[in-house]
mmCIF file of C-alpha atoms and ligand atoms in Angstrom:
data_model
loop_
_atom_site.group_PDB
_atom_site.id
_atom_site.type_symbol
_atom_site.label_atom_id
_atom_site.label_comp_id
_atom_site.label_asym_id
_atom_site.label_seq_id
_atom_site.Cartn_x
_atom_site.Cartn_y
_atom_site.Cartn_z
ATOM 1 C CA MET A 122 3.818 -21.682 2.769
ATOM 2 C CA PRO A 123 1.382 -22.319 -0.234
ATOM 3 C CA ILE A 124 -0.553 -19.731 -1.797
ATOM 4 C CA THR A 125 -4.265 -19.807 -0.494
ATOM 5 C CA VAL A 126 -7.048 -19.995 -2.917
ATOM 6 C CA LYS A 127 -10.051 -18.365 -1.261
ATOM 7 C CA SER A 128 -13.718 -19.781 -1.133
ATOM 8 C CA PRO A 129 -16.444 -17.883 -1.945
ATOM 9 C CA ARG A 130 -17.362 -17.139 1.653
ATOM 10 C CA GLU A 131 -13.707 -15.991 2.380
ATOM 11 C CA ILE A 132 -13.972 -13.603 -0.690
ATOM 12 C CA GLU A 133 -17.289 -12.282 0.686
ATOM 13 C CA LEU A 134 -15.522 -11.675 4.018
ATOM 14 C CA MET A 135 -12.539 -10.119 2.181
ATOM 15 C CA THR A 136 -14.670 -8.090 0.274
ATOM 16 C CA GLU A 137 -16.001 -6.544 3.461
ATOM 17 C CA ALA A 138 -12.743 -6.115 4.836
ATOM 18 C CA GLY A 139 -11.716 -4.076 1.726
ATOM 19 C CA ARG A 140 -14.926 -2.171 1.710
ATOM 20 C CA ILE A 141 -14.172 -0.925 5.229
ATOM 21 C CA LEU A 142 -10.673 -0.105 4.238
ATOM 22 C CA GLU A 143 -11.623 2.103 1.534
ATOM 23 C CA ILE A 144 -13.976 3.979 3.911
ATOM 24 C CA VAL A 145 -10.961 4.452 6.169
ATOM 25 C CA HIS A 146 -8.888 5.921 3.651
ATOM 26 C CA LYS A 147 -11.571 8.283 2.419
ATOM 27 C CA GLU A 148 -12.031 9.431 6.099
ATOM 28 C CA LEU A 149 -8.353 10.051 6.542
ATOM 29 C CA GLU A 150 -8.002 11.935 3.574
ATOM 30 C CA LYS A 151 -10.780 14.304 4.100
ATOM 31 C CA ALA A 152 -9.224 14.612 7.876
ATOM 32 C CA LEU A 153 -5.586 15.756 6.507
ATOM 33 C CA HIS A 154 -4.691 19.438 6.923
ATOM 34 C CA PRO A 155 -1.575 21.183 7.539
ATOM 35 C CA GLY A 156 -0.754 21.658 11.085
ATOM 36 C CA MET A 157 -2.119 18.281 12.434
ATOM 37 C CA THR A 158 0.423 15.929 13.895
ATOM 38 C CA THR A 159 0.792 12.263 12.577
ATOM 39 C CA MET A 160 -0.450 10.802 15.926
ATOM 40 C CA GLN A 161 -3.764 12.455 14.926
ATOM 41 C CA ILE A 162 -3.976 11.026 11.577
ATOM 42 C CA ASP A 163 -3.049 7.500 13.626
ATOM 43 C CA ARG A 164 -6.197 8.286 15.975
ATOM 44 C CA ILE A 165 -8.674 9.153 13.373
ATOM 45 C CA GLY A 166 -7.688 5.963 11.611
ATOM 46 C CA GLU A 167 -7.897 3.661 14.455
ATOM 47 C CA GLU A 168 -11.197 5.246 15.371
ATOM 48 C CA VAL A 169 -12.815 4.782 12.043
ATOM 49 C CA ILE A 170 -11.513 1.098 11.772
ATOM 50 C CA ARG A 171 -13.030 0.148 15.462
ATOM 51 C CA SER A 172 -16.177 2.043 14.734
ATOM 52 C CA TYR A 173 -16.735 -0.763 11.800
ATOM 53 C CA GLY A 174 -16.032 -3.593 14.217
ATOM 54 C CA CYS A 175 -12.686 -4.205 12.661
ATOM 55 C CA VAL A 176 -9.108 -4.483 14.268
ATOM 56 C CA PRO A 177 -6.171 -2.284 13.126
ATOM 57 C CA SER A 178 -4.012 -4.893 11.725
ATOM 58 C CA PHE A 179 -0.690 -3.233 11.734
ATOM 59 C CA LEU A 180 -1.273 -2.438 15.464
ATOM 60 C CA ASP A 181 1.433 -4.814 17.688
ATOM 61 C CA TYR A 182 2.232 -6.353 14.326
ATOM 62 C CA ASN A 183 5.955 -7.348 15.154
ATOM 63 C CA GLY A 184 5.851 -4.731 17.702
ATOM 64 C CA TYR A 185 4.727 -1.924 15.296
ATOM 65 C CA PRO A 186 3.295 0.717 17.823
ATOM 66 C CA ALA A 187 0.602 2.353 15.940
ATOM 67 C CA SER A 188 -2.853 1.527 13.607
ATOM 68 C CA ILE A 189 -1.547 3.645 10.755
ATOM 69 C CA CYS A 190 1.753 3.776 8.999
ATOM 70 C CA VAL A 191 2.481 7.515 8.047
ATOM 71 C CA SER A 192 5.530 8.279 6.003
ATOM 72 C CA VAL A 193 6.252 11.884 5.107
ATOM 73 C CA ASN A 194 8.036 13.172 2.069
ATOM 74 C CA ASP A 195 11.565 11.092 1.922
ATOM 75 C CA GLU A 196 10.117 8.482 4.251
ATOM 76 C CA VAL A 197 8.981 5.344 1.891
ATOM 77 C CA VAL A 198 6.779 3.600 4.488
ATOM 78 C CA HIS A 199 6.193 2.555 8.080
ATOM 79 C CA GLY A 200 6.769 5.960 9.485
ATOM 80 C CA ILE A 201 5.581 5.681 13.017
ATOM 81 C CA PRO A 202 2.889 8.380 14.036
ATOM 82 C CA SER A 203 4.267 11.071 16.560
ATOM 83 C CA GLU A 204 2.878 13.786 18.470
ATOM 84 C CA HIS A 205 5.742 15.806 17.870
ATOM 85 C CA ARG A 206 5.626 15.547 13.785
ATOM 86 C CA PHE A 207 3.535 18.272 12.101
ATOM 87 C CA ILE A 208 2.498 17.804 8.567
ATOM 88 C CA ARG A 209 2.825 21.051 6.679
ATOM 89 C CA GLU A 210 1.651 22.682 3.121
ATOM 90 C CA GLY A 211 3.736 21.092 0.535
ATOM 91 C CA ASP A 212 4.363 17.557 2.367
ATOM 92 C CA ILE A 213 3.327 14.436 0.474
ATOM 93 C CA VAL A 214 1.985 11.889 3.073
ATOM 94 C CA SER A 215 1.867 8.340 2.547
ATOM 95 C CA LEU A 216 -0.763 6.589 4.628
ATOM 96 C CA ASP A 217 -0.677 2.785 4.457
ATOM 97 C CA ALA A 218 -4.003 0.729 6.553
ATOM 98 C CA GLY A 219 -5.083 -2.502 7.216
ATOM 99 C CA VAL A 220 -7.944 -3.841 9.154
ATOM 100 C CA ILE A 221 -9.161 -7.236 10.130
ATOM 101 C CA TYR A 222 -12.867 -8.331 9.591
ATOM 102 C CA LYS A 223 -13.848 -11.384 10.983
ATOM 103 C CA GLY A 224 -10.659 -12.914 10.753
ATOM 104 C CA TYR A 225 -9.839 -11.665 7.129
ATOM 105 C CA HIS A 226 -7.386 -8.746 6.273
ATOM 106 C CA SER A 227 -7.407 -6.042 3.828
ATOM 107 C CA ASP A 228 -4.328 -3.549 3.250
ATOM 108 C CA ALA A 229 -4.117 -0.452 1.205
ATOM 109 C CA ALA A 230 -1.965 2.609 0.797
ATOM 110 C CA ARG A 231 -2.287 6.131 -0.633
ATOM 111 C CA THR A 232 -0.161 8.964 -1.015
ATOM 112 C CA HIS A 233 -1.580 12.752 -0.772
ATOM 113 C CA GLY A 234 -0.590 16.091 -1.048
ATOM 114 C CA ILE A 235 -0.976 18.500 1.800
ATOM 115 C CA GLY A 236 -2.287 21.724 0.042
ATOM 116 C CA GLU A 237 -0.409 22.896 -2.791
ATOM 117 C CA ILE A 238 2.498 20.616 -3.747
ATOM 118 C CA SER A 239 5.388 20.834 -6.375
ATOM 119 C CA GLU A 240 4.885 19.399 -10.016
ATOM 120 C CA GLU A 241 7.496 17.089 -8.964
ATOM 121 C CA ALA A 242 5.603 15.423 -6.110
ATOM 122 C CA LYS A 243 2.142 15.441 -7.987
ATOM 123 C CA LYS A 244 3.835 13.376 -10.925
ATOM 124 C CA LEU A 245 5.443 11.090 -8.551
ATOM 125 C CA ILE A 246 2.198 10.738 -7.069
ATOM 126 C CA ARG A 247 0.614 9.849 -10.441
ATOM 127 C CA ILE A 248 3.445 7.599 -11.835
ATOM 128 C CA THR A 249 3.266 5.297 -8.645
ATOM 129 C CA ARG A 250 -0.605 5.112 -9.082
ATOM 130 C CA GLU A 251 -0.209 4.448 -12.630
ATOM 131 C CA SER A 252 2.521 1.949 -12.034
ATOM 132 C CA PHE A 253 -0.081 -0.205 -10.125
ATOM 133 C CA PHE A 254 -2.379 -0.305 -12.683
ATOM 134 C CA GLU A 255 0.084 -1.025 -15.392
ATOM 135 C CA GLY A 256 0.918 -4.073 -13.042
ATOM 136 C CA ILE A 257 -2.512 -5.211 -12.517
ATOM 137 C CA LYS A 258 -3.310 -5.543 -16.354
ATOM 138 C CA TYR A 259 -1.587 -8.807 -16.020
ATOM 139 C CA ALA A 260 -3.273 -9.920 -12.588
ATOM 140 C CA ARG A 261 -5.541 -12.715 -13.843
ATOM 141 C CA GLU A 262 -5.762 -16.564 -13.841
ATOM 142 C CA GLY A 263 -3.195 -18.182 -16.129
ATOM 143 C CA ASN A 264 -0.541 -15.427 -16.055
ATOM 144 C CA HIS A 265 2.473 -15.550 -14.126
ATOM 145 C CA LEU A 266 2.972 -13.498 -10.770
ATOM 146 C CA PHE A 267 6.246 -11.715 -11.929
ATOM 147 C CA ASP A 268 4.173 -10.312 -15.326
ATOM 148 C CA ILE A 269 2.625 -7.893 -12.531
ATOM 149 C CA SER A 270 6.079 -7.313 -11.052
ATOM 150 C CA SER A 271 7.710 -6.529 -14.376
ATOM 151 C CA ALA A 272 5.100 -4.266 -15.470
ATOM 152 C CA ILE A 273 5.147 -2.200 -12.488
ATOM 153 C CA GLY A 274 8.810 -1.891 -12.501
ATOM 154 C CA ARG A 275 9.422 -1.168 -16.203
ATOM 155 C CA TYR A 276 6.581 1.424 -16.128
ATOM 156 C CA ALA A 277 8.284 3.489 -13.178
ATOM 157 C CA GLU A 278 11.858 2.864 -14.236
ATOM 158 C CA GLU A 279 11.184 3.960 -17.993
ATOM 159 C CA ARG A 280 10.005 7.179 -16.732
ATOM 160 C CA GLY A 281 13.230 7.787 -14.687
ATOM 161 C CA TYR A 282 11.996 6.662 -11.271
ATOM 162 C CA GLY A 283 13.450 4.515 -8.422
ATOM 163 C CA VAL A 284 11.546 1.464 -7.685
ATOM 164 C CA VAL A 285 12.097 0.247 -4.105
ATOM 165 C CA ARG A 286 13.408 -3.343 -4.273
ATOM 166 C CA ASP A 287 13.806 -4.017 -0.391
ATOM 167 C CA LEU A 288 10.162 -4.287 0.208
ATOM 168 C CA CYS A 289 7.538 -6.378 -1.811
ATOM 169 C CA GLY A 290 3.683 -6.739 -1.856
ATOM 170 C CA HIS A 291 2.504 -10.141 -0.686
ATOM 171 C CA GLY A 292 -0.377 -12.494 -0.499
ATOM 172 C CA ILE A 293 -3.164 -11.638 2.152
ATOM 173 C CA GLY A 294 -5.934 -13.510 3.586
ATOM 174 C CA THR A 295 -6.348 -14.630 7.348
ATOM 175 C CA ALA A 296 -2.673 -13.253 7.724
ATOM 176 C CA LEU A 297 -1.581 -9.751 6.712
ATOM 177 C CA HIS A 298 1.502 -11.407 4.898
ATOM 178 C CA GLU A 299 1.118 -14.640 3.250
ATOM 179 C CA ALA A 300 2.774 -16.298 0.199
ATOM 180 C CA PRO A 301 3.806 -14.978 -2.321
ATOM 181 C CA GLU A 302 6.205 -12.018 -2.153
ATOM 182 C CA ILE A 303 5.357 -9.579 -4.828
ATOM 183 C CA PRO A 304 8.580 -7.656 -5.943
ATOM 184 C CA ASN A 305 7.816 -4.401 -7.974
ATOM 185 C CA TYR A 306 10.589 -4.832 -10.359
ATOM 186 C CA GLU A 307 11.643 -6.994 -13.409
ATOM 187 C CA MET A 308 12.323 -10.414 -12.007
ATOM 188 C CA GLY A 309 13.719 -12.376 -15.223
ATOM 189 C CA ARG A 310 11.935 -15.193 -14.036
ATOM 190 C CA LYS A 311 8.232 -16.058 -14.442
ATOM 191 C CA GLY A 312 6.757 -16.775 -10.991
ATOM 192 C CA VAL A 313 3.864 -18.902 -9.827
ATOM 193 C CA LYS A 314 0.831 -19.122 -12.168
ATOM 194 C CA LEU A 315 -2.054 -16.881 -10.825
ATOM 195 C CA LYS A 316 -5.317 -18.830 -10.199
ATOM 196 C CA ALA A 317 -8.611 -17.211 -9.749
ATOM 197 C CA GLY A 318 -9.272 -17.069 -5.712
ATOM 198 C CA MET A 319 -5.804 -15.633 -4.792
ATOM 199 C CA THR A 320 -5.761 -12.429 -2.846
ATOM 200 C CA LEU A 321 -2.797 -10.236 -3.342
ATOM 201 C CA ALA A 322 -1.529 -6.849 -1.824
ATOM 202 C CA ILE A 323 0.164 -5.213 -4.519
ATOM 203 C CA GLU A 324 1.992 -2.188 -3.393
ATOM 204 C CA PRO A 325 4.534 -0.473 -5.486
ATOM 205 C CA MET A 326 6.692 2.078 -3.614
ATOM 206 C CA ILE A 327 8.659 4.556 -5.933
ATOM 207 C CA ASN A 328 11.363 7.226 -5.526
ATOM 208 C CA ALA A 329 11.831 10.317 -7.239
ATOM 209 C CA GLY A 330 15.396 9.645 -7.064
ATOM 210 C CA GLY A 331 17.549 6.411 -6.615
ATOM 211 C CA TRP A 332 15.691 3.063 -5.505
ATOM 212 C CA GLU A 333 18.124 2.537 -2.385
ATOM 213 C CA VAL A 334 16.633 3.014 0.924
ATOM 214 C CA ASP A 335 17.678 2.894 4.639
ATOM 215 C CA TRP A 336 16.037 2.159 7.860
ATOM 216 C CA MET A 337 16.016 4.684 10.511
ATOM 217 C CA ASP A 338 17.151 4.039 14.257
ATOM 218 C CA ASP A 339 13.373 3.501 15.335
ATOM 219 C CA ASP A 340 13.739 0.032 13.408
ATOM 220 C CA TRP A 341 10.587 0.692 11.263
ATOM 221 C CA THR A 342 10.781 3.853 9.181
ATOM 222 C CA VAL A 343 12.170 3.698 5.776
ATOM 223 C CA VAL A 344 13.636 6.527 4.120
ATOM 224 C CA THR A 345 15.178 7.091 0.571
ATOM 225 C CA ARG A 346 18.985 7.179 0.931
ATOM 226 C CA ASP A 347 19.267 10.253 -1.201
ATOM 227 C CA HIS A 348 16.341 11.879 0.469
ATOM 228 C CA SER A 349 14.293 12.152 -2.495
ATOM 229 C CA LEU A 350 10.418 11.893 -2.081
ATOM 230 C CA SER A 351 8.848 8.784 -2.171
ATOM 231 C CA ALA A 352 5.004 7.545 -2.850
ATOM 232 C CA HIS A 353 3.272 4.359 -2.006
ATOM 233 C CA TYR A 354 0.022 2.930 -3.606
ATOM 234 C CA GLU A 355 -1.508 -0.169 -2.525
ATOM 235 C CA ASN A 356 -4.709 -2.235 -3.118
ATOM 236 C CA THR A 357 -5.907 -5.851 -1.906
ATOM 237 C CA VAL A 358 -6.634 -7.431 -5.418
ATOM 238 C CA LEU A 359 -8.674 -10.687 -6.059
ATOM 239 C CA ILE A 360 -7.522 -12.792 -8.810
ATOM 240 C CA THR A 361 -10.423 -14.138 -11.252
ATOM 241 C CA GLU A 362 -10.556 -15.503 -14.560
ATOM 242 C CA GLY A 363 -11.097 -12.265 -16.221
ATOM 243 C CA GLU A 364 -10.465 -8.796 -15.006
ATOM 244 C CA PRO A 365 -8.987 -8.401 -11.290
ATOM 245 C CA VAL A 366 -11.546 -7.264 -8.545
ATOM 246 C CA LEU A 367 -9.809 -4.335 -6.338
ATOM 247 C CA LEU A 368 -11.168 -5.003 -3.042
ATOM 248 C CA THR A 369 -10.194 -1.732 -1.616
ATOM 249 C CA LEU A 370 -11.078 0.604 -4.556
ATOM 250 C CA THR A 371 -14.638 0.271 -5.802
ATOM 251 C CA GLU A 372 -15.160 3.759 -6.472
ATOM 252 C CA GLY A 373 -13.200 4.772 -9.173
ATOM 253 C CA ILE A 374 -9.447 6.345 -8.849
ATOM 254 C CA GLN A 375 -8.078 7.091 -5.413
HETATM 255 N N1 MF3 B 424 1.125 -2.344 3.993
HETATM 256 C C1 MF3 B 424 2.235 -2.709 5.030
HETATM 257 C C2 MF3 B 424 2.824 -4.000 4.257
HETATM 258 O O1 MF3 B 424 2.254 -4.750 3.802
HETATM 259 C C3 MF3 B 424 1.752 -2.783 6.173
HETATM 260 C C4 MF3 B 424 2.514 -3.389 7.226
HETATM 261 S S1 MF3 B 424 3.214 -2.400 8.345
HETATM 262 C C5 MF3 B 424 3.143 -3.045 9.784
HETATM 263 O O2 MF3 B 424 3.878 -4.361 4.717
HETATM 264 F F1 MF3 B 424 3.234 -2.172 10.694
HETATM 265 F F2 MF3 B 424 2.054 -3.681 10.162
HETATM 266 F F3 MF3 B 424 4.266 -3.769 9.744
HETATM 267 CO CO1 CO B 425 0.972 -4.566 2.149
#
Protein backbone atom coordinates (compact mmCIF):
# COMPACT_ATOMS: atom_id res chain seq x y z
CA MET A 1 0.00 0.00 0.00
CA PRO A 2 1.25 3.48 -0.84
CA ILE A 3 1.72 6.05 1.90
CA THR A 4 -1.25 8.41 1.97
CA VAL A 5 -0.86 12.18 2.00
CA LYS A 6 -3.83 13.77 3.72
CA SER A 7 -5.81 16.71 2.37
CA PRO A 8 -6.47 19.79 4.53
CA ARG A 9 -9.97 18.44 5.24
CA GLU A 10 -8.59 15.07 6.32
CA ILE A 11 -6.03 16.78 8.51
CA GLU A 12 -8.85 18.70 10.20
CA LEU A 13 -10.61 15.43 11.02
CA MET A 14 -7.42 13.80 12.27
CA THR A 15 -6.70 16.86 14.39
CA GLU A 16 -10.06 16.43 16.06
CA ALA A 17 -9.49 12.67 16.48
CA GLY A 18 -6.17 13.52 18.11
CA ARG A 19 -7.61 16.18 20.40
CA ILE A 20 -10.26 13.78 21.66
CA LEU A 21 -7.70 11.03 22.27
CA GLU A 22 -5.58 13.46 24.28
CA ILE A 23 -8.61 14.05 26.51
CA VAL A 24 -9.17 10.29 26.82
CA HIS A 25 -5.61 9.85 28.06
CA LYS A 26 -5.95 12.70 30.54
CA GLU A 27 -9.14 11.20 31.94
CA LEU A 28 -7.52 7.78 32.21
CA GLU A 29 -4.52 9.22 34.03
CA LYS A 30 -6.82 10.98 36.51
CA ALA A 31 -8.77 7.80 37.13
CA LEU A 32 -5.76 5.54 37.79
CA HIS A 33 -5.42 4.37 41.38
CA PRO A 34 -4.08 1.37 43.26
CA GLY A 35 -6.66 -1.37 43.75
CA MET A 36 -8.56 -0.83 40.50
CA THR A 37 -8.78 -3.56 37.88
CA THR A 38 -7.45 -3.23 34.38
CA MET A 39 -11.04 -3.85 33.21
CA GLN A 40 -12.17 -0.72 35.06
CA ILE A 41 -9.56 1.25 33.11
CA ASP A 42 -10.98 -0.14 29.87
CA ARG A 43 -14.56 0.77 30.84
CA ILE A 44 -13.62 4.35 31.70
CA GLY A 45 -11.68 4.70 28.46
CA GLU A 46 -14.49 3.34 26.33
CA GLU A 47 -17.00 5.60 28.03
CA VAL A 48 -14.95 8.74 27.43
CA ILE A 49 -14.30 7.75 23.80
CA ARG A 50 -18.02 7.21 23.14
CA SER A 51 -19.00 10.40 24.99
CA TYR A 52 -17.22 12.32 22.22
CA GLY A 53 -19.11 10.47 19.51
CA CYS A 54 -16.07 8.37 18.63
CA VAL A 55 -15.61 4.63 18.25
CA PRO A 56 -12.79 2.80 20.09
CA SER A 57 -10.63 1.65 17.20
CA PHE A 58 -8.99 -1.27 19.01
CA LEU A 59 -12.28 -2.98 19.94
CA ASP A 60 -12.65 -6.03 17.67
CA TYR A 61 -9.55 -5.05 15.68
CA ASN A 62 -8.27 -8.47 14.53
CA GLY A 63 -10.36 -9.86 17.37
CA TYR A 64 -8.87 -7.70 20.15
CA PRO A 65 -11.56 -7.83 22.86
CA ALA A 66 -11.29 -4.37 24.49
CA SER A 67 -11.00 -0.62 23.84
CA ILE A 68 -7.83 0.12 25.78
CA CYS A 69 -4.63 -1.95 25.87
CA VAL A 70 -3.48 -2.08 29.50
CA SER A 71 0.04 -3.47 29.92
CA VAL A 72 1.49 -3.74 33.44
CA ASN A 73 5.21 -3.85 34.41
CA ASP A 74 6.93 -6.48 32.21
CA GLU A 75 4.03 -6.41 29.74
CA VAL A 76 5.14 -4.40 26.72
CA VAL A 77 1.90 -3.80 24.79
CA HIS A 78 -1.53 -5.26 24.02
CA GLY A 79 -2.34 -6.34 27.57
CA ILE A 80 -5.98 -7.44 27.68
CA PRO A 81 -8.07 -5.79 30.42
CA SER A 82 -9.31 -8.22 33.06
CA GLU A 83 -11.66 -8.17 36.05
CA HIS A 84 -9.09 -10.22 37.93
CA ARG A 85 -6.04 -8.06 37.36
CA PHE A 86 -5.57 -5.39 40.02
CA ILE A 87 -3.03 -2.60 39.70
CA ARG A 88 -0.97 -1.81 42.75
CA GLU A 89 1.20 0.93 44.17
CA GLY A 90 4.62 0.70 42.53
CA ASP A 91 3.34 -0.73 39.23
CA ILE A 92 3.93 0.93 35.88
CA VAL A 93 0.96 0.78 33.55
CA SER A 94 1.09 1.40 29.81
CA LEU A 95 -2.20 2.58 28.34
CA ASP A 96 -2.64 2.46 24.58
CA ALA A 97 -5.81 3.83 23.01
CA GLY A 98 -7.19 4.68 19.60
CA VAL A 99 -10.31 6.49 18.45
CA ILE A 100 -12.15 6.85 15.17
CA TYR A 101 -13.71 10.25 14.53
CA LYS A 102 -15.77 10.56 11.35
CA GLY A 103 -13.76 7.76 9.77
CA TYR A 104 -10.32 9.03 10.85
CA HIS A 105 -8.05 7.39 13.40
CA SER A 106 -5.75 8.64 16.11
CA ASP A 107 -3.51 6.42 18.22
CA ALA A 108 -1.52 7.27 21.36
CA ALA A 109 0.06 5.56 24.36
CA ARG A 110 1.37 6.67 27.76
CA THR A 111 3.07 4.83 30.60
CA HIS A 112 2.12 5.91 34.13
CA GLY A 113 3.51 5.04 37.54
CA ILE A 114 0.98 4.03 40.20
CA GLY A 115 1.78 5.94 43.40
CA GLU A 116 5.45 5.78 44.37
CA ILE A 117 7.52 3.86 41.83
CA SER A 118 11.19 2.93 41.79
CA GLU A 119 13.86 5.26 40.39
CA GLU A 120 14.53 2.58 37.77
CA ALA A 121 10.90 2.70 36.64
CA LYS A 122 10.81 6.50 36.57
CA LYS A 123 13.94 6.61 34.45
CA LEU A 124 12.61 4.01 32.01
CA ILE A 125 9.42 6.02 31.50
CA ARG A 126 11.41 9.22 31.01
CA ILE A 127 13.90 7.72 28.55
CA THR A 128 11.07 6.15 26.53
CA ARG A 129 9.34 9.52 26.23
CA GLU A 130 12.62 11.26 25.42
CA SER A 131 13.43 8.71 22.70
CA PHE A 132 10.17 9.67 20.99
CA PHE A 133 11.11 13.35 21.09
CA GLU A 134 14.58 12.53 19.81
CA GLY A 135 12.97 10.71 16.87
CA ILE A 136 10.57 13.44 15.89
CA LYS A 137 13.43 15.94 15.57
CA TYR A 138 13.80 14.27 12.16
CA ALA A 139 10.07 14.09 11.37
CA ARG A 140 9.76 16.68 8.64
CA GLU A 141 9.42 16.89 4.86
CA GLY A 142 12.56 15.95 2.97
CA ASN A 143 14.04 13.73 5.68
CA HIS A 144 14.02 9.95 5.41
CA LEU A 145 11.69 7.78 7.47
CA PHE A 146 14.48 5.78 9.06
CA ASP A 147 16.14 8.97 10.33
CA ILE A 148 13.35 8.84 12.91
CA SER A 149 13.85 5.11 13.60
CA SER A 150 17.60 5.42 14.05
CA ALA A 151 17.37 8.45 16.32
CA ILE A 152 14.91 6.67 18.63
CA GLY A 153 16.93 3.47 18.72
CA ARG A 154 20.27 5.16 19.28
CA TYR A 155 18.92 7.32 22.08
CA ALA A 156 17.56 4.36 24.06
CA GLU A 157 20.38 1.92 23.32
CA GLU A 158 23.13 4.38 24.21
CA ARG A 159 21.52 4.60 27.62
CA GLY A 160 21.54 0.83 28.07
CA TYR A 161 17.91 0.06 27.27
CA GLY A 162 16.46 -2.68 25.09
CA VAL A 163 14.51 -1.48 22.06
CA VAL A 164 11.67 -3.79 21.06
CA ARG A 165 12.17 -4.93 17.46
CA ASP A 166 9.14 -7.14 16.92
CA LEU A 167 6.65 -4.27 16.85
CA CYS A 168 6.75 -0.97 14.99
CA GLY A 169 5.01 2.36 14.58
CA HIS A 170 2.91 2.90 11.47
CA GLY A 171 1.14 5.25 9.13
CA ILE A 172 -2.41 6.11 10.23
CA GLY A 173 -5.49 7.66 8.64
CA THR A 174 -8.70 6.00 7.51
CA ALA A 175 -7.15 2.80 8.88
CA LEU A 176 -5.39 2.27 12.21
CA HIS A 177 -2.41 0.71 10.48
CA GLU A 178 -1.35 2.20 7.16
CA ALA A 179 2.01 2.17 5.38
CA PRO A 180 4.78 2.74 6.26
CA GLU A 181 6.04 0.56 9.11
CA ILE A 182 8.19 2.61 11.46
CA PRO A 183 10.82 0.57 13.35
CA ASN A 184 12.33 2.05 16.50
CA TYR A 185 15.89 0.93 15.80
CA GLU A 186 18.77 1.73 13.47
CA MET A 187 17.83 0.50 9.99
CA GLY A 188 21.07 0.94 8.04
CA ARG A 189 18.92 2.17 5.16
CA LYS A 190 17.22 5.46 4.51
CA GLY A 191 13.54 4.64 4.16
CA VAL A 192 11.03 6.68 2.18
CA LYS A 193 11.24 10.45 1.95
CA LEU A 194 8.80 12.18 4.26
CA LYS A 195 6.22 14.52 2.77
CA ALA A 196 3.99 17.16 4.32
CA GLY A 197 0.54 15.67 4.95
CA MET A 198 1.73 12.22 5.99
CA THR A 199 0.40 11.12 9.36
CA LEU A 200 2.43 8.68 11.43
CA ALA A 201 1.93 6.89 14.75
CA ILE A 202 5.42 6.87 16.25
CA GLU A 203 5.66 4.55 19.23
CA PRO A 204 8.87 3.47 20.93
CA MET A 205 8.52 0.40 23.19
CA ILE A 206 11.56 0.32 25.46
CA ASN A 207 12.68 -2.35 27.96
CA ALA A 208 14.78 -1.86 31.07
CA GLY A 209 16.57 -5.12 30.12
CA GLY A 210 16.99 -6.94 26.81
CA TRP A 211 15.00 -6.19 23.67
CA GLU A 212 13.58 -9.70 23.29
CA VAL A 213 9.87 -10.26 23.85
CA ASP A 214 7.42 -13.15 23.93
CA TRP A 215 3.71 -13.48 23.23
CA MET A 216 1.56 -14.89 26.03
CA ASP A 217 -0.98 -17.67 25.50
CA ASP A 218 -3.82 -15.16 25.03
CA ASP A 219 -2.08 -14.44 21.67
CA TRP A 220 -2.04 -10.69 22.42
CA THR A 221 -0.07 -9.72 25.49
CA VAL A 222 3.59 -9.07 24.68
CA VAL A 223 6.01 -9.47 27.62
CA THR A 224 9.74 -8.93 28.00
CA ARG A 225 11.58 -12.23 27.78
CA ASP A 226 13.73 -11.38 30.82
CA HIS A 227 10.69 -9.95 32.69
CA SER A 228 12.30 -6.54 32.97
CA LEU A 229 10.00 -3.51 33.02
CA SER A 230 8.81 -2.04 29.73
CA ALA A 231 7.41 1.38 28.77
CA HIS A 232 5.51 2.66 25.73
CA TYR A 233 5.03 6.19 24.44
CA GLU A 234 3.12 7.05 21.28
CA ASN A 235 1.65 10.03 19.50
CA THR A 236 -0.03 10.52 16.14
CA VAL A 237 2.19 12.98 14.27
CA LEU A 238 1.51 15.15 11.21
CA ILE A 239 4.50 15.76 8.93
CA THR A 240 4.85 19.32 7.64
CA GLU A 241 7.53 21.34 5.87
CA GLY A 242 8.64 22.52 9.30
CA GLU A 243 8.11 21.25 12.83
CA PRO A 244 5.90 18.16 13.09
CA VAL A 245 2.46 18.64 14.65
CA LEU A 246 1.66 16.27 17.52
CA LEU A 247 -2.03 15.59 16.98
CA THR A 248 -2.41 13.70 20.27
CA LEU A 249 -0.29 16.08 22.36
CA THR A 250 -1.23 19.73 22.18
CA GLU A 251 -0.65 20.77 25.79
CA GLY A 252 3.01 20.19 26.61
CA ILE A 253 4.71 17.12 28.00
CA GLN A 254 2.48 14.22 29.00
N1 LIG B 1 -1.06 1.23 19.24
C1 LIG B 1 -1.24 -0.15 18.90
C2 LIG B 1 -0.69 -0.36 17.54
O1 LIG B 1 -0.44 0.58 16.86
C3 LIG B 1 -2.63 -0.52 18.99
C4 LIG B 1 -3.09 -1.79 18.37
S1 LIG B 1 -3.78 -2.74 19.57
C5 LIG B 1 -5.02 -3.62 18.86
O2 LIG B 1 -0.44 -1.46 17.08
F1 LIG B 1 -5.60 -4.16 19.80
F2 LIG B 1 -5.84 -2.79 18.28
F3 LIG B 1 -4.51 -4.43 17.99
CO1 LIG C 1 0.07 2.46 17.18
